[in-house]
Tab-separated table of C-alpha atoms in Angstrom:
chain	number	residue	atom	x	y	z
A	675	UNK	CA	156.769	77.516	82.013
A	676	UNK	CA	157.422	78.916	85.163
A	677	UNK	CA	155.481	82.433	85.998
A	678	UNK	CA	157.200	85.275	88.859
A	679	UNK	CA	154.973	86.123	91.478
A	680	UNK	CA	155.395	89.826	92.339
A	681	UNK	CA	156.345	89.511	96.329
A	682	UNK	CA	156.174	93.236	98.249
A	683	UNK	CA	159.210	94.130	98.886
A	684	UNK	CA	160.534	93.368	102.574
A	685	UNK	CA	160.207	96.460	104.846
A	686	UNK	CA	163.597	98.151	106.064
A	687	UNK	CA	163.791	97.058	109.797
A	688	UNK	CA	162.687	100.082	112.055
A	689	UNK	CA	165.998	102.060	113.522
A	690	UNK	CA	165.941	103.169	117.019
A	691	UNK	CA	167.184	106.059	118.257
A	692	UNK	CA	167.880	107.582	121.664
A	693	UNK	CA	170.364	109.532	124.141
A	694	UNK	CA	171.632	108.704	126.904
A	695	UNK	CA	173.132	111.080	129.595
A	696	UNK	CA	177.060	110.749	130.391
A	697	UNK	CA	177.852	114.136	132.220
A	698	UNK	CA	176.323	117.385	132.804
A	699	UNK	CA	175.183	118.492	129.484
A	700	UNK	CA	176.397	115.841	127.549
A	701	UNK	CA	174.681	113.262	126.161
A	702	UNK	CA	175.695	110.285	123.661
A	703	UNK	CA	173.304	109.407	120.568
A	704	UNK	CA	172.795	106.083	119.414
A	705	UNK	CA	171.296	104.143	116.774
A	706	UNK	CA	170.028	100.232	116.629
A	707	UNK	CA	172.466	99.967	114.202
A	708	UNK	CA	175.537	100.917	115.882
A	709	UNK	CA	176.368	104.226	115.078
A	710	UNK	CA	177.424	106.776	117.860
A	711	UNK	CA	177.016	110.630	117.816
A	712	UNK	CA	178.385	113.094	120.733
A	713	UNK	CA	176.440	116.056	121.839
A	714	UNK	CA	177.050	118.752	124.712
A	715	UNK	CA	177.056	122.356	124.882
A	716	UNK	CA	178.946	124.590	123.096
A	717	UNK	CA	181.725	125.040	125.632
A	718	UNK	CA	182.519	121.464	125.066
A	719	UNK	CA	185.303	120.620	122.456
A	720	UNK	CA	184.356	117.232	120.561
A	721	UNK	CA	180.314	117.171	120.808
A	722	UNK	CA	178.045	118.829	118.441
A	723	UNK	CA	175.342	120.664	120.138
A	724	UNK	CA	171.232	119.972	119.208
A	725	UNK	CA	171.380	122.717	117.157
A	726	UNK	CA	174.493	121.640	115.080
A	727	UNK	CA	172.919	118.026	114.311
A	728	UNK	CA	169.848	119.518	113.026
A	729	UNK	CA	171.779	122.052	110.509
A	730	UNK	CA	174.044	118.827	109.726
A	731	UNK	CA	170.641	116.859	109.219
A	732	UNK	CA	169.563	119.067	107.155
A	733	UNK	CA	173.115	119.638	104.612
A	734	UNK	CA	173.148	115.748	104.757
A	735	UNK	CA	169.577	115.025	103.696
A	736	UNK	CA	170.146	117.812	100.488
A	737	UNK	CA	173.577	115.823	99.691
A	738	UNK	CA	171.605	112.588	99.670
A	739	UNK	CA	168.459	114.159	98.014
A	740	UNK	CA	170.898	115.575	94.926
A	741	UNK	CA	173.054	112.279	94.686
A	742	UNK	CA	171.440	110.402	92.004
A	743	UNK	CA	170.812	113.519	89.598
A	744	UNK	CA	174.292	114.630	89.952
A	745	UNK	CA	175.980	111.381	89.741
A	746	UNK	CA	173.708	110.536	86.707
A	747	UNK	CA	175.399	113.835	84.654
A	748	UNK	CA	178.498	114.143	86.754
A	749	UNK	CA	179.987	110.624	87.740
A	750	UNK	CA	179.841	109.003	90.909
A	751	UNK	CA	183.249	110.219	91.790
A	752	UNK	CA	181.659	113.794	91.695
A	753	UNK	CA	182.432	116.171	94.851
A	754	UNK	CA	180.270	118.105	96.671
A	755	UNK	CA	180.215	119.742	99.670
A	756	UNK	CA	176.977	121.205	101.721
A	757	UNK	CA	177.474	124.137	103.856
A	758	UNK	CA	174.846	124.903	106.648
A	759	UNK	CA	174.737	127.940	108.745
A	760	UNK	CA	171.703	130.124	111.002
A	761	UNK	CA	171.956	131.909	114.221
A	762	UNK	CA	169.542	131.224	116.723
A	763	UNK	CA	166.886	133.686	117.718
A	764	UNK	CA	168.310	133.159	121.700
A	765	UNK	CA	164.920	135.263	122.763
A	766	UNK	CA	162.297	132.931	121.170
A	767	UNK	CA	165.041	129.454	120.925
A	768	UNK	CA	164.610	128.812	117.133
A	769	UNK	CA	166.287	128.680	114.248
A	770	UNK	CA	164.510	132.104	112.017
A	771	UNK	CA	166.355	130.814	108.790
A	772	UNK	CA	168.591	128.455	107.849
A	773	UNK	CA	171.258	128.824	104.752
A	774	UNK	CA	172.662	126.162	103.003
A	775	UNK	CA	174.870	126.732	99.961
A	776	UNK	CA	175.919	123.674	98.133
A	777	UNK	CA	179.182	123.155	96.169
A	778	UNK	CA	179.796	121.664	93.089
A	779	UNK	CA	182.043	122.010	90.439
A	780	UNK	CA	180.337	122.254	86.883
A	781	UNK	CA	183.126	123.341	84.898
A	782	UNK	CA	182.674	120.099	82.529
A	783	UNK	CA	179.146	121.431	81.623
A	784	UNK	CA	178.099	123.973	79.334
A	785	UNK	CA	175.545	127.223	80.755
A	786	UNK	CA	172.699	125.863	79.822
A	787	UNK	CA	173.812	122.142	80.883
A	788	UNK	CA	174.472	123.384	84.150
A	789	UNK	CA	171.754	125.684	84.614
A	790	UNK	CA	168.828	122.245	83.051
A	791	UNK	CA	170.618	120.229	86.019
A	792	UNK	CA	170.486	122.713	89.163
A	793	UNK	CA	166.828	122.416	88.464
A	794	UNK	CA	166.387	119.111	88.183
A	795	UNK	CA	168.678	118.955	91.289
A	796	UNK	CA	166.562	121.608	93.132
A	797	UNK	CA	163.474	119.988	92.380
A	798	UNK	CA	164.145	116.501	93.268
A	799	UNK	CA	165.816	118.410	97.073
A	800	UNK	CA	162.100	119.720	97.365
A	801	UNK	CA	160.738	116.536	96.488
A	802	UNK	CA	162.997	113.797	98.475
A	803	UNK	CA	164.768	116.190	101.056
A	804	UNK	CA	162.472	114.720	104.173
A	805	UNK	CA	164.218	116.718	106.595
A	806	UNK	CA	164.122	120.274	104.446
A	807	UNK	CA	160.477	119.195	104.079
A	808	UNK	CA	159.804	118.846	107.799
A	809	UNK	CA	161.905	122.262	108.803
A	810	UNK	CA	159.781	124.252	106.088
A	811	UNK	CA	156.268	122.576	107.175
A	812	UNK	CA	156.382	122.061	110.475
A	813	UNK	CA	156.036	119.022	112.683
A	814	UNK	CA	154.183	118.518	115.999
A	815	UNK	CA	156.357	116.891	118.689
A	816	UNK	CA	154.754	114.692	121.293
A	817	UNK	CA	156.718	114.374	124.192
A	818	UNK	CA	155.574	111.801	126.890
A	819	UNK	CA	157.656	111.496	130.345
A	820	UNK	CA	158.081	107.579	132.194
A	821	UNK	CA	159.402	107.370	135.351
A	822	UNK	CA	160.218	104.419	137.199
């Protein structure tokens, strides 16, 4: 008789991230696992700015958050779409609020069907949402400078 030995599970491999500089206000993003973002200012067709990837950050970490209790009642072909929006305060550079609305169709549901799974999928974006968590709390930044 043999006997399993419970063995941790191996930790995801760290991803790095950084920018590099390819013009005058425009910068390329990059991951250690290949993927590519472009970001300028907003007079540049193509890039997203800062800004932009942050409210995107944001719509895709509520998508991802509300994936498995949606697909659970809805299917995993179910759509959805997250929109993001929130002018910055120019004076004091932030972002004052930040409004997402997300889409689904719930048609196939009943009222009270739909209304038992928005707050299951609410409550598992406040729980899992790591980026909507950050924004709302807070998060020091520690910026050190190298030169050569």
């Amino acid at each position: 008789m043999t006997t399993e030995q419970n063995t941790p599970a191996a930790e995801p491999a760290h991803t790095e991230l950084w920018v590099e500089r390819t013009g005058t206000r425009r910068y390329t993003g990059r991951s250690s696992r290949g993927a590519e973002v472009l970001i300028g200012s907003q007079d540049v067709d193509g890039v997203f700015t800062p800004g932009e990837l942050l409210k995107i950050a944001l719509a895709a970490c509520t998508g991802m958050a509300s994936d498995r209790p949606l697909s659970r009642r809805l299917g995993d072909d179910y759509d959805a779409t997250i929109r993001v929006s929130g002018d910055a305060d120019r004076e004091n550079e932030v972002y004052p609020r930040l409004e997402e609305i997300l889409e689904l169709d719930l048609s196939e549901l009943d009222a009270d069907a739909a209304d038992r799974l928005l707050v299951v999928v609410r409550r598992a974006i406040d729980a899992v949402c790591t980026v909507g968590r950050t924004i709302k709390a807070g998060a020091e930044v520690d910026l050190k400078i190298t030169t050569e």
